[in-house]
PDB file of C-alpha atoms in Angstrom:
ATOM      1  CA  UNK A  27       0.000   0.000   0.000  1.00 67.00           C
ATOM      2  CA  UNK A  28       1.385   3.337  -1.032  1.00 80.00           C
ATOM      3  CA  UNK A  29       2.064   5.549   1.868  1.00 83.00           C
ATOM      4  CA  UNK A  30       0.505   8.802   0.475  1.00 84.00           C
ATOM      5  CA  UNK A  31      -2.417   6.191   0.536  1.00 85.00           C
ATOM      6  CA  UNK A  32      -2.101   5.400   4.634  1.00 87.00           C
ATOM      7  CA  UNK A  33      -1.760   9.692   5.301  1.00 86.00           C
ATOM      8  CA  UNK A  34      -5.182   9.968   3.430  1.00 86.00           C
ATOM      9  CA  UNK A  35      -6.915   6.957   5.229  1.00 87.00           C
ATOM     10  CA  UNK A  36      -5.731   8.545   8.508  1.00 86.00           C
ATOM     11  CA  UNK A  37      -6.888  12.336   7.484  1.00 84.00           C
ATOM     12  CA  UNK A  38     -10.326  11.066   6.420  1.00 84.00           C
ATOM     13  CA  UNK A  39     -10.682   8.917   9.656  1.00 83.00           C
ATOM     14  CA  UNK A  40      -8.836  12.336  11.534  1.00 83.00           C
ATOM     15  CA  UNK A  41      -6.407  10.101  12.912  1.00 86.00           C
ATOM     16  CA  UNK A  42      -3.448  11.829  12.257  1.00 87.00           C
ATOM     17  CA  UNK A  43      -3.931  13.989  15.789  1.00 89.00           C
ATOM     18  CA  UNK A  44      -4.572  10.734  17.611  1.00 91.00           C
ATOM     19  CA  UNK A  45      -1.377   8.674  16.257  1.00 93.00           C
ATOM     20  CA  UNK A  46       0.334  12.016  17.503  1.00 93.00           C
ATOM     21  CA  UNK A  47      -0.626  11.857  20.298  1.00 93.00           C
ATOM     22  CA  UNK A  48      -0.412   8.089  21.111  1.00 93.00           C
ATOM     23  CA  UNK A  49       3.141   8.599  19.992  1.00 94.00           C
ATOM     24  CA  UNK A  50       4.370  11.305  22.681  1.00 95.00           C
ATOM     25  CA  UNK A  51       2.434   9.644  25.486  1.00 94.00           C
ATOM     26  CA  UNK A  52       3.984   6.341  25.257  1.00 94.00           C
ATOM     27  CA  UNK A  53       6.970   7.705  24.173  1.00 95.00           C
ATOM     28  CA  UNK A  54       6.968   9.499  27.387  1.00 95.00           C
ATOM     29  CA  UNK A  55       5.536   7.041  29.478  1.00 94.00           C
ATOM     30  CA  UNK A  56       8.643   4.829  28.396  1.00 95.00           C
ATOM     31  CA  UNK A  57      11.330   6.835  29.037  1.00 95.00           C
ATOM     32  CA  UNK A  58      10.234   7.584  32.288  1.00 95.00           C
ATOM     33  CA  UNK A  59      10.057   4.024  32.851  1.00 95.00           C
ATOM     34  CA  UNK A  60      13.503   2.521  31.263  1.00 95.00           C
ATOM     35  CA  UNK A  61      14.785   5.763  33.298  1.00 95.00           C
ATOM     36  CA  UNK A  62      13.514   4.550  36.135  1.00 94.00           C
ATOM     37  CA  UNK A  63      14.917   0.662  35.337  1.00 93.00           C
ATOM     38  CA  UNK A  64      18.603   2.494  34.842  1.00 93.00           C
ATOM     39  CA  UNK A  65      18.663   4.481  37.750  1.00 92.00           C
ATOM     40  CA  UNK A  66      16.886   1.165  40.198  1.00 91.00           C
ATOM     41  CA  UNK A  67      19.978  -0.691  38.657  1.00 90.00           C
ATOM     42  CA  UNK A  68      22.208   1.869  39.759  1.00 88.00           C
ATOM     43  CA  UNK A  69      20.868   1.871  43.256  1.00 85.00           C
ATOM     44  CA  UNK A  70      21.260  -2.030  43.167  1.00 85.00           C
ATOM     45  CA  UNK A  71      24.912  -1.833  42.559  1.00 84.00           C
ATOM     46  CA  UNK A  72      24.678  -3.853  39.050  1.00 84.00           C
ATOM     47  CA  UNK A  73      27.629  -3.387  36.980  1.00 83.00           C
ATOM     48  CA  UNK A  74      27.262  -5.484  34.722  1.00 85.00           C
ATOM     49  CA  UNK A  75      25.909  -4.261  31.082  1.00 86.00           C
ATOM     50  CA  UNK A  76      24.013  -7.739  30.900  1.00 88.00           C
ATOM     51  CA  UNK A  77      21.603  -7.091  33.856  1.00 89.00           C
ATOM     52  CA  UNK A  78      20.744  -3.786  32.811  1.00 91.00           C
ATOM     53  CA  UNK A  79      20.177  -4.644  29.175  1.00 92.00           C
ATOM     54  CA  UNK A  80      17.935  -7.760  30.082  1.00 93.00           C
ATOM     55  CA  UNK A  81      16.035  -5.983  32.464  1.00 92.00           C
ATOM     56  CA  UNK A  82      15.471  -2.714  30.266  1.00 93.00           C
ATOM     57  CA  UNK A  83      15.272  -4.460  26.919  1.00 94.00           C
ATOM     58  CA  UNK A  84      12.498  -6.920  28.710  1.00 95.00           C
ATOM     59  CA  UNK A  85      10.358  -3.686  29.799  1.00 93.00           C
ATOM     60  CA  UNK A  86      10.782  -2.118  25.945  1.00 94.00           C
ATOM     61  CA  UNK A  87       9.450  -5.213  24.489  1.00 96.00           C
ATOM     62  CA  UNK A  88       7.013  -5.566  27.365  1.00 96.00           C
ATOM     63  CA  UNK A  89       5.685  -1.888  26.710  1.00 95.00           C
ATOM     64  CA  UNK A  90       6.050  -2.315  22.375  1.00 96.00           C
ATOM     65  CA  UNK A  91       3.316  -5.243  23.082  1.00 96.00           C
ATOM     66  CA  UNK A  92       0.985  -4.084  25.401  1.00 95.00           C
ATOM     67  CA  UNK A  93       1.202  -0.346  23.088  1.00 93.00           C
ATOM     68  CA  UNK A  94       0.140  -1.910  19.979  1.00 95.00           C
ATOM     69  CA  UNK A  95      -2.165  -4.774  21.407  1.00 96.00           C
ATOM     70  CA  UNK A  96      -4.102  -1.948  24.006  1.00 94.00           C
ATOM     71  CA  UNK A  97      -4.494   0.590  21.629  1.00 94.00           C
ATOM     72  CA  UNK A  98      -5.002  -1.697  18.374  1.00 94.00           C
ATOM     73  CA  UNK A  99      -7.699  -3.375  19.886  1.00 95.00           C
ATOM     74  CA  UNK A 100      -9.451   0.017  21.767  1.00 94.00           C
ATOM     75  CA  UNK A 101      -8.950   2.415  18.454  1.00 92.00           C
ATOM     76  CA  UNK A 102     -10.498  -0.505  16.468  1.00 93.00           C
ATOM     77  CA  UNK A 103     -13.616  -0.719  18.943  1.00 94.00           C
ATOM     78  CA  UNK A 104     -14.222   3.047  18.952  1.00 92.00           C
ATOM     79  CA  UNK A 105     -13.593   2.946  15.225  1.00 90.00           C
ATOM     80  CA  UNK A 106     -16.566   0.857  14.444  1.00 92.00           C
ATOM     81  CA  UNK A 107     -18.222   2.027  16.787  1.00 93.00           C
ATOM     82  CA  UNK A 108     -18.087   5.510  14.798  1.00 90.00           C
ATOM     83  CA  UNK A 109     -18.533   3.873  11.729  1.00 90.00           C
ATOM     84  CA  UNK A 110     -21.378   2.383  12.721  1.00 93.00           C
ATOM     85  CA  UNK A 111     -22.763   5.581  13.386  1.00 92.00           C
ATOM     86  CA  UNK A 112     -21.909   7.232  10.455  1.00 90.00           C
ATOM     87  CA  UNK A 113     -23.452   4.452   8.635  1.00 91.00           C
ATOM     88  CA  UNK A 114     -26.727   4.803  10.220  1.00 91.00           C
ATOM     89  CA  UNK A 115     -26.482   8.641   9.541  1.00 90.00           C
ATOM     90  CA  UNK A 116     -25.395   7.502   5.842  1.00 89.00           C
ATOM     91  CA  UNK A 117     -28.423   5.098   5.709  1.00 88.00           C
ATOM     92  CA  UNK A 118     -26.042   2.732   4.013  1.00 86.00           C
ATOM     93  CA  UNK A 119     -23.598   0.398   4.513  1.00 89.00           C
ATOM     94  CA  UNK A 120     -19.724   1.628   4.078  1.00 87.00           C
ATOM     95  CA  UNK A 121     -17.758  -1.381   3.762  1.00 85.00           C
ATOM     96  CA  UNK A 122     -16.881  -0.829   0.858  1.00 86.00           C
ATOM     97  CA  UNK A 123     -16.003   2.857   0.739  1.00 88.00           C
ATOM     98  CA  UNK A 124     -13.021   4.447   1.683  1.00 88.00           C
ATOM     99  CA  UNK A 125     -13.790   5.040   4.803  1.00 89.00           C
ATOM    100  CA  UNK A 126     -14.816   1.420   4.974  1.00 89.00           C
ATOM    101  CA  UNK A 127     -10.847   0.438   4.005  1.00 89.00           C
ATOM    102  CA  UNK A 128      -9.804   3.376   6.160  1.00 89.00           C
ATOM    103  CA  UNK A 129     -11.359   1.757   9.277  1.00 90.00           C
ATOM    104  CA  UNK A 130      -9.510  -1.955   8.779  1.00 89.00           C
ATOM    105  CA  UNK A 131      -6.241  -0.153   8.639  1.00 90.00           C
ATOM    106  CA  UNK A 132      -6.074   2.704  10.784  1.00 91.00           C
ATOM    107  CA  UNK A 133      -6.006   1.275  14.118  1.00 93.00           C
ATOM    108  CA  UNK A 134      -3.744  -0.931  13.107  1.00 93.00           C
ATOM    109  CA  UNK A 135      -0.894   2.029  12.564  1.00 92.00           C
ATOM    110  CA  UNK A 136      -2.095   3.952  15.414  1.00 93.00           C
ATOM    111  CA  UNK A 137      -0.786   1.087  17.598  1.00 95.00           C
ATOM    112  CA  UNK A 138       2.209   0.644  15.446  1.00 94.00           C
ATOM    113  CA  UNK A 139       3.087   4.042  17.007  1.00 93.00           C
ATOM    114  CA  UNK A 140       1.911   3.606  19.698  1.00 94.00           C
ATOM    115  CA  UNK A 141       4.480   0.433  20.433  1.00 95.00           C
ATOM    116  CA  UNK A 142       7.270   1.563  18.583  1.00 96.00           C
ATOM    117  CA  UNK A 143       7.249   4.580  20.430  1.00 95.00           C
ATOM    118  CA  UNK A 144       8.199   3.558  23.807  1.00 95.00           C
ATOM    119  CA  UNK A 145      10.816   0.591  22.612  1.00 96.00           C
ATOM    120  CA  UNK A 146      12.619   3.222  20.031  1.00 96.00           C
ATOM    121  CA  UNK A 147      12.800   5.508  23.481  1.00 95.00           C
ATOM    122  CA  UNK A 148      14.168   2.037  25.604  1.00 95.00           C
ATOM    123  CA  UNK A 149      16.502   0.987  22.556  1.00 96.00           C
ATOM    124  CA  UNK A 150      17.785   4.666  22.633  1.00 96.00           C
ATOM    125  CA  UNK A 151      18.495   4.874  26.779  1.00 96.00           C
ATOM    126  CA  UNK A 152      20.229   1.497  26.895  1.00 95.00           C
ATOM    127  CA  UNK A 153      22.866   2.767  23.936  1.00 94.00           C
ATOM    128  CA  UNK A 154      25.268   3.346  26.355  1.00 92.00           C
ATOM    129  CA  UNK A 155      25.092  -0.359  27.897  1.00 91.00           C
ATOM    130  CA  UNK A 156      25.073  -1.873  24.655  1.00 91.00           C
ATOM    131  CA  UNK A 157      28.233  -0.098  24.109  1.00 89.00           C
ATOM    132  CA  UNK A 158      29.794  -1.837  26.900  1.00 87.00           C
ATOM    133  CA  UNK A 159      28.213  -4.623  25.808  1.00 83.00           C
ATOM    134  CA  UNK A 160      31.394  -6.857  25.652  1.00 79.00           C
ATOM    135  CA  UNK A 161      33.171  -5.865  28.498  1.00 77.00           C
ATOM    136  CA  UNK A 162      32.491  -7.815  31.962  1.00 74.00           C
ATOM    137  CA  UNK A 163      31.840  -4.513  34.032  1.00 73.00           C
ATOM    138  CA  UNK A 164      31.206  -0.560  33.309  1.00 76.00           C
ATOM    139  CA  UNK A 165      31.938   2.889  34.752  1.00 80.00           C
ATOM    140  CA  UNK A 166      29.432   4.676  36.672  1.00 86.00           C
ATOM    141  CA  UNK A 167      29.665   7.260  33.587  1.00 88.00           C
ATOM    142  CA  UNK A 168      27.894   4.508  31.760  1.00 90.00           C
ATOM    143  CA  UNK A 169      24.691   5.177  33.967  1.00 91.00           C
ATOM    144  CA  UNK A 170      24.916   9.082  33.677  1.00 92.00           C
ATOM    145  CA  UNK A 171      25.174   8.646  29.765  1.00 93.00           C
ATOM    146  CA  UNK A 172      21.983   6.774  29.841  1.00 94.00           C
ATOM    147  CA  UNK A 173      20.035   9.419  32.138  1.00 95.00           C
ATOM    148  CA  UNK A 174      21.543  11.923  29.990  1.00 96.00           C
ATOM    149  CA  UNK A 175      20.043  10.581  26.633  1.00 96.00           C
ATOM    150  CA  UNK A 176      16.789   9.755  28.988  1.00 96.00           C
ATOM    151  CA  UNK A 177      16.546  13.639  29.683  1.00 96.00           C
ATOM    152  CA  UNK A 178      16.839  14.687  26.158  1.00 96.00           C
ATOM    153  CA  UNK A 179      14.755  12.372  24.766  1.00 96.00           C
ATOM    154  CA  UNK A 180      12.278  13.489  27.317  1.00 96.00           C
ATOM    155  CA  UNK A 181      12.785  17.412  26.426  1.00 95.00           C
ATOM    156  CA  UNK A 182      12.406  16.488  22.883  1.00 95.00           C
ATOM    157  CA  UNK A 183       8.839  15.043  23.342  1.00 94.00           C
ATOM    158  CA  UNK A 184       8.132  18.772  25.299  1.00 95.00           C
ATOM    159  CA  UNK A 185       9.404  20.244  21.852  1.00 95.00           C
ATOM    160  CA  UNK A 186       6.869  17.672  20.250  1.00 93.00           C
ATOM    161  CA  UNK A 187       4.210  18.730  22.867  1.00 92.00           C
ATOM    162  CA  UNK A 188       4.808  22.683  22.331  1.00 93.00           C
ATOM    163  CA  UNK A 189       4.489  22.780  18.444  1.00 92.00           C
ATOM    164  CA  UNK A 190       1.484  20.900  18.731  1.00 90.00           C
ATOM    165  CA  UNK A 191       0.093  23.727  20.989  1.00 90.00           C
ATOM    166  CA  UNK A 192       1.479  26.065  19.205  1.00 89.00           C
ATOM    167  CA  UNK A 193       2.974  27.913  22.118  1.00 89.00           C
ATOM    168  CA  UNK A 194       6.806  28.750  23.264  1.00 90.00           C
ATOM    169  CA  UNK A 195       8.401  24.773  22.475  1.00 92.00           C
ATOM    170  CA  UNK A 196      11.235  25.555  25.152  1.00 94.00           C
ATOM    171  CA  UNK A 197       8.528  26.220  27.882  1.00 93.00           C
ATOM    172  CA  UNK A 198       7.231  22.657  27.523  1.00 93.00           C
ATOM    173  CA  UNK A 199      10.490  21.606  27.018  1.00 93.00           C
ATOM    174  CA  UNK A 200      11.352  22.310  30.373  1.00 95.00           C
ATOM    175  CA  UNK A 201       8.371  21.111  31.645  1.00 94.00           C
ATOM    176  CA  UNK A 202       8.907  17.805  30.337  1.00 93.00           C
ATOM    177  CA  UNK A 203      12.303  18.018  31.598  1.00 94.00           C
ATOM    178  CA  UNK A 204      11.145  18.935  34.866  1.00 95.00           C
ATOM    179  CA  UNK A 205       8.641  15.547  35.553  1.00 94.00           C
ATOM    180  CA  UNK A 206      12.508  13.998  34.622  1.00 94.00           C
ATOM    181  CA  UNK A 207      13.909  15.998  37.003  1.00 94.00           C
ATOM    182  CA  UNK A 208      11.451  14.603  39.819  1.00 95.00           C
ATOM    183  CA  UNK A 209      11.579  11.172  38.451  1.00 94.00           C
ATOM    184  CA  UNK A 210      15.040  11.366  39.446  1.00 93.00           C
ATOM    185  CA  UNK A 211      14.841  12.979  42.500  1.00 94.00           C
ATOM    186  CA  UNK A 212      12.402  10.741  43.817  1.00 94.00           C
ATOM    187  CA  UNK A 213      14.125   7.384  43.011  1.00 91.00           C
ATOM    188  CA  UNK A 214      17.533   9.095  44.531  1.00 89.00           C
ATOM    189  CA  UNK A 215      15.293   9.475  47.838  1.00 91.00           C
ATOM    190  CA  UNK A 216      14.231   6.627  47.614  1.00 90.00           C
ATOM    191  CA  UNK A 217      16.892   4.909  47.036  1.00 85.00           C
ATOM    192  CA  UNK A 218      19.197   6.270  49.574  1.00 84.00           C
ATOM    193  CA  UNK A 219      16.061   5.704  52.242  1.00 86.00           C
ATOM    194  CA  UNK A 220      16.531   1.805  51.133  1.00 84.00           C
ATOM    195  CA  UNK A 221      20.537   1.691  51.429  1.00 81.00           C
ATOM    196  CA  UNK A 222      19.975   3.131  55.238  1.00 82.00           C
ATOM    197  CA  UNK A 223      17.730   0.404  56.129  1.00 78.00           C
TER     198      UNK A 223
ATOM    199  CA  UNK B   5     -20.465   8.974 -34.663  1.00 48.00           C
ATOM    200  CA  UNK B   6     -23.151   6.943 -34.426  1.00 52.00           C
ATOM    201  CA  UNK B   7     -27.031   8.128 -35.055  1.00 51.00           C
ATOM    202  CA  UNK B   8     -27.981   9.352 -31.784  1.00 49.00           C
ATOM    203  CA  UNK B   9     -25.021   9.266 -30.082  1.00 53.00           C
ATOM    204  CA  UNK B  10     -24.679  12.715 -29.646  1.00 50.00           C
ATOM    205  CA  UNK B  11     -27.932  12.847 -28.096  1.00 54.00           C
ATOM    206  CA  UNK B  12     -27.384  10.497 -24.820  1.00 77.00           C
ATOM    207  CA  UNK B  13     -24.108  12.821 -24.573  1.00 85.00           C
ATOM    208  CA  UNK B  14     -24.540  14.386 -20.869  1.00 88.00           C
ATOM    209  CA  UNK B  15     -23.489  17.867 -20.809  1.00 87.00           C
ATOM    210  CA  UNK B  16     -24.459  19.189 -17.428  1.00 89.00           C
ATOM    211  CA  UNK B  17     -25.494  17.149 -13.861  1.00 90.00           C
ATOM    212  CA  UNK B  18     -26.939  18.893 -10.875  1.00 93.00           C
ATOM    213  CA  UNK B  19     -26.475  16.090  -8.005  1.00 94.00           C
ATOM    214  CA  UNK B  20     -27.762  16.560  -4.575  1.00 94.00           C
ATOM    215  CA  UNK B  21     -25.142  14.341  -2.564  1.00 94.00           C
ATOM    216  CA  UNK B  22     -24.866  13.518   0.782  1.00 94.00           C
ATOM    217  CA  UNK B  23     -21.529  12.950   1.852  1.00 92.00           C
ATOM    218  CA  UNK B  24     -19.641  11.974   5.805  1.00 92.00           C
ATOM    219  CA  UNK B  25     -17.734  15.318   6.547  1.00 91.00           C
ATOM    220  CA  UNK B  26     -14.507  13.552   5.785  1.00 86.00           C
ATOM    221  CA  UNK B  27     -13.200  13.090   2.873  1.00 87.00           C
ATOM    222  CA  UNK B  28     -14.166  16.745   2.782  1.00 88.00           C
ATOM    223  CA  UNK B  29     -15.697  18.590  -0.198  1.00 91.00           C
ATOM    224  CA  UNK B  30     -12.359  19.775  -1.956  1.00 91.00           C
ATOM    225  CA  UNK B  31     -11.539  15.251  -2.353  1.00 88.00           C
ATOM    226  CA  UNK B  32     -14.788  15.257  -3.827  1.00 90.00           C
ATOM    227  CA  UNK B  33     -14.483  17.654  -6.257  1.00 92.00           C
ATOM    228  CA  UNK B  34     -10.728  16.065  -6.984  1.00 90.00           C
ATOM    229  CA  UNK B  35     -11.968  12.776  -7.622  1.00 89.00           C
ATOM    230  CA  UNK B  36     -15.143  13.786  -9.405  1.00 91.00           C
ATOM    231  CA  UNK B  37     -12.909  15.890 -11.931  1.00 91.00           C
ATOM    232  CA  UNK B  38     -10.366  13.221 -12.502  1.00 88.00           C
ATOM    233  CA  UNK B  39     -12.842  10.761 -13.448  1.00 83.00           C
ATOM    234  CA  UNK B  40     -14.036  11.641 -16.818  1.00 80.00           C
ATOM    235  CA  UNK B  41     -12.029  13.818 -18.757  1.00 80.00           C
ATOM    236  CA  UNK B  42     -13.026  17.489 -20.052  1.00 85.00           C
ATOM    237  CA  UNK B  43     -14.880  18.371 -17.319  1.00 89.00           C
ATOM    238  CA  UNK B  44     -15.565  21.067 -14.747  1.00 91.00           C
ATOM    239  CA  UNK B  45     -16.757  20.919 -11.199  1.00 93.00           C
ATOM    240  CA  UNK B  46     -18.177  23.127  -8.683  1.00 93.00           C
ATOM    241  CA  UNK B  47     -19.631  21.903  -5.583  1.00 92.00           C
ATOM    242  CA  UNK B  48     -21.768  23.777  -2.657  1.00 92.00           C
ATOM    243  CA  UNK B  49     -22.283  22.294   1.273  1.00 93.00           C
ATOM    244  CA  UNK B  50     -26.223  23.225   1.401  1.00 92.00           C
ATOM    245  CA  UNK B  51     -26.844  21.449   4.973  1.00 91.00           C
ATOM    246  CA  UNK B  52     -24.509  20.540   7.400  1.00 92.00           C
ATOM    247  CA  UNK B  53     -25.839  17.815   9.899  1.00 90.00           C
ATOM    248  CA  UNK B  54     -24.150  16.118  12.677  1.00 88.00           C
ATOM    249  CA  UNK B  55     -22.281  13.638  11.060  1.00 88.00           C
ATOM    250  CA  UNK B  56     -22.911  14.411   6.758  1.00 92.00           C
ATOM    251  CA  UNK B  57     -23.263  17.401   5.009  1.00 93.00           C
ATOM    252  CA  UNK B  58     -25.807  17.817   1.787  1.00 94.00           C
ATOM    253  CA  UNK B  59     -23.765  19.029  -1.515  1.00 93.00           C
ATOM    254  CA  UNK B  60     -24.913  20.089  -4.651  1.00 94.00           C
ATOM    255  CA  UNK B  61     -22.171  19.181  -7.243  1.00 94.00           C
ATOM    256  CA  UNK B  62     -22.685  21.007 -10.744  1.00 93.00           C
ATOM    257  CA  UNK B  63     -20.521  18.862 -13.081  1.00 93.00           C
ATOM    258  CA  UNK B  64     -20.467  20.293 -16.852  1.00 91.00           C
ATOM    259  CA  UNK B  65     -18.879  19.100 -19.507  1.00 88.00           C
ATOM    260  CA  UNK B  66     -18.682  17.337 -23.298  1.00 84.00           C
ATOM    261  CA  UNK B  67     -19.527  14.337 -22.639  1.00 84.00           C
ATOM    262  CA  UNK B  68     -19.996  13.340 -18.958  1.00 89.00           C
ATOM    263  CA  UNK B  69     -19.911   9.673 -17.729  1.00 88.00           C
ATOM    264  CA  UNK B  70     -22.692   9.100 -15.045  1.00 89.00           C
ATOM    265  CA  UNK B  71     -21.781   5.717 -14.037  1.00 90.00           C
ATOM    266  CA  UNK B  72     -18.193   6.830 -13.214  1.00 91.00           C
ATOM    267  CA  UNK B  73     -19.185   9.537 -11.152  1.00 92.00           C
ATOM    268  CA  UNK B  74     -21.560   7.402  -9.394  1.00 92.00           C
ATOM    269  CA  UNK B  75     -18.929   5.388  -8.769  1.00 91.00           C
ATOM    270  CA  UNK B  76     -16.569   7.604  -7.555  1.00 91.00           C
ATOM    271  CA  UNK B  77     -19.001   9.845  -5.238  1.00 92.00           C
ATOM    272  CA  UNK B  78     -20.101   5.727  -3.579  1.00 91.00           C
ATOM    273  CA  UNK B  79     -16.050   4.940  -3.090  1.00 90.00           C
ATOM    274  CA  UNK B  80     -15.751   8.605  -0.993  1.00 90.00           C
ATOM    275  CA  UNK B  81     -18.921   7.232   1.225  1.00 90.00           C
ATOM    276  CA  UNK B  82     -21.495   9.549  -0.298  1.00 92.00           C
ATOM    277  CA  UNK B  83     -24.142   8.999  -2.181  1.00 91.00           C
ATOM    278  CA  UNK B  84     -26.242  10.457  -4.729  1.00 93.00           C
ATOM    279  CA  UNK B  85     -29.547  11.512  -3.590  1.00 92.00           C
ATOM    280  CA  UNK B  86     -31.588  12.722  -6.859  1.00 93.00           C
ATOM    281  CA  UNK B  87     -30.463  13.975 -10.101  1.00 93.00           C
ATOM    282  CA  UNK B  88     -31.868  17.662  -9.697  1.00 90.00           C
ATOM    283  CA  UNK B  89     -31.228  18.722 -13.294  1.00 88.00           C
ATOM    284  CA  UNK B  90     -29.380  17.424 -16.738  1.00 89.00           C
ATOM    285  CA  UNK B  91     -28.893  18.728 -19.845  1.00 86.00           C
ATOM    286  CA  UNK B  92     -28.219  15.986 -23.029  1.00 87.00           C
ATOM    287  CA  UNK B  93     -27.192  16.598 -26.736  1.00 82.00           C
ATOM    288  CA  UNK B  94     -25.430  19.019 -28.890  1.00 76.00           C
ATOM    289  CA  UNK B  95     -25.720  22.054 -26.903  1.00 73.00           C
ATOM    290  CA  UNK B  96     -25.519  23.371 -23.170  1.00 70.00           C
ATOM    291  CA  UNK B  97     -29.151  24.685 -22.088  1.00 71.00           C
ATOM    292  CA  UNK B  98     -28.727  27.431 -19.667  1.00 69.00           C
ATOM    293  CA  UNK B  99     -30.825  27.314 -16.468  1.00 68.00           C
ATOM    294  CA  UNK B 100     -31.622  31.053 -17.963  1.00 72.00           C
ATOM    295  CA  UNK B 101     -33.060  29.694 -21.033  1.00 70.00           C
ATOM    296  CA  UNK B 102     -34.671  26.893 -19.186  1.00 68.00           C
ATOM    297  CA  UNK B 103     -36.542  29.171 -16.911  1.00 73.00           C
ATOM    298  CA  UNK B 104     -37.280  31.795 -19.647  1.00 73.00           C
ATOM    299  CA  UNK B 105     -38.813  29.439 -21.428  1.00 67.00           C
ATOM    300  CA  UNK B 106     -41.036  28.112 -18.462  1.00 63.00           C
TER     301      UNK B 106
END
C-alpha cells in the first residue's frame, strides 16, 4: 500500500492527531520508565551491562506489546463504533467505501506508534550499555550517559508537545524536563532511604 | 459517430449528494474531476448535519460519464440523492433559457 495512501486513510478517519498523540504519550511514558529501570539498577549496585540490558530491553518489548495490542484493539472498537454511526447517519452500509478500508487499517498504525514509540525511546536509553556490551563490568559514567540521553529524549517530546500547541516549544520543554527531574529525585530518595535500612 | 449518439451525450449534472464530513468537499471535487475527462466541477455544502453534510455538485462538460461519477461519489462514502437537473445533446441549455422558457 502506497504511503501517500495510509496519510489519506488517517486524514479522512482524523487520525493523524490521535497517532500524535499516542506517539508522545507512550513515548513518554517509556522513558520515564527505562529511566527509572537504569537508575533502580544503579541503586542495586549492578555493573554489569548484561543485567541492565535484560532488564530494560524486557520492559521495551514488554511496553512495544501491550502499546500496539491496548491501543489496536481500543482504536479498532471506537472505530466501528463511529462507523457504525456514520453508517446509520449515511443510511447505508460503508464497507466498501473508503472510509470502509480506512477503518480496517487505521487502528492498526495507530498502535504501530503507539508500540514503537516507547521501545525506540528504551533501545535509545540502553545505547550506552550496549556499548559496553562486551566488556564484563562498566563505569558509573555509563549510567549518567543513559540518564543523559533519557533527559533529552524526554525534552524532545516537550518540543513535540509545544508545536502541537502552538505555544513557546522551550517552555514545555522544560516542563517535560522537569517531571525527569522529579523522576530522578524521587528514586535518589528513595533509594538512599533503602541503602539506610 | 453513431445516429444518436450525440444525443445520450450528458453535458451538465446537478447532483444533490450527501456525503460523511470527511473526505471533505475539496476530495470530492478532486476525484469527481479526474474521473471523466473534459470536465468542470463546482460543488456547494447546502446542509450541514451532525455527522454528513448535503452538496450540490454542478458537473459540466462534453460528454460526462454518469456511471463513473456514481462510482466515484459511492467509493468517498457519499451517495447520490436525486439527479436535480441534466442537460443531453449538442448544446448546453442554460438554467436562464430553461426558466425563460417556463
Amino acid at each position: 500500500m502506497r504511503f501517500s495512501k495510509i496519510i489519506y486513510y488517517l486524514r479522512i478517519t482524523r487520525n493523524l492527531e490521535i497517532i500524535r498523540r499516542y506517539f508522545i504519550t507512550n513515548g513518554f511514558d517509556g522513558t520515564i520508565t527505562i529511566m527509572g529501570v537504569v537508575l533502580g539498577n544503579l541503586y542495586a549496585g549492578i555493573i554489569e551491562p548484561f543485567i541492565i540490558l535484560a532488564a530494560g530491553l524486557g520492559g521495551g518489548i514488554a511496553m512495544f506489546i501491550s502499546g500496539i495490542s491496548s491501543v489496536y484493539l481500543s482504536e479498532r472498537a471506537e472505530k466501528i463504533k463511529e462507523f457504525r454511526q456514520l453508517e446509520l447517519a449515511m443510511g447505508k452500509k460503508l464497507a466498501r467505501s473508503d472510509i470502509g478500508e480506512a477503518i480496517r487499517i487505521v487502528p492498526f498504525m495507530t498502535a504501530l506508534a503507539s508500540g514503537f514509540s516507547p521501545l525506540i525511546a528504551s533501545l535509545l536509553i540502553l545505547l550506552p550499555f550496549m556499548a559496553v556490551a562486551g566488556a564484563d563490568t562498566f563505569t558509573i559514567n555509563t549510567y549518567y550517559q543513559s540518564v543523559l540521553i533519557s533527559l533529552l529524549l524526554l525534552s524532545s517530546f516537550g518540543l513535540m508537545m509545544g508545536k502541537v500547541a502552538r505555544q513557546n516549544i522551550w517552555k514545555y520543554a522544560l516542563k517535560a524536563l522537569a517531571v525527569g527531574f522529579v523522576t530522578i529525585v524521587v528514586i535518589l530518595v528513595i533509594g538512599q532511604y533503602l541503602l539506610n535500612i | 459517430m453513431k445516429k444518436g449518439e450525440a444525443m445520450c451525450k450528458i453535458n451538465l449534472l446537478i447532483l444533490d449528494v450527501l456525503k460523511p464530513h470527511k473526505p471533505d468537499i475539496m476530495e470530492l471535487c478532486k476525484d469527481v474531476t479526474e474521473c471523466t475527462k473534459n470536465i468542470s466541477v463546482n460543488a456547494r455544502v447546502v446542509e450541514i448535519d451532525e455527522k454528513t453534510e448535503s452538496i450540490q455538485l454542478i458537473v459540466k462538460g462534453e460528454n460526462i460519464d454518469l456511471e463513473k461519477i456514481k462510482e466515484t461519489i459511492e467509493k468517498l462514502g457519499a451517495s447520490i440523492h436525486s439527479i436535480d437537473e441534466i442537460s443531453m445533446g449538442y448544446e448546453l441549455i442554460s438554467s436562464k433559457e430553461f426558466a425563460r422558457i417556463n
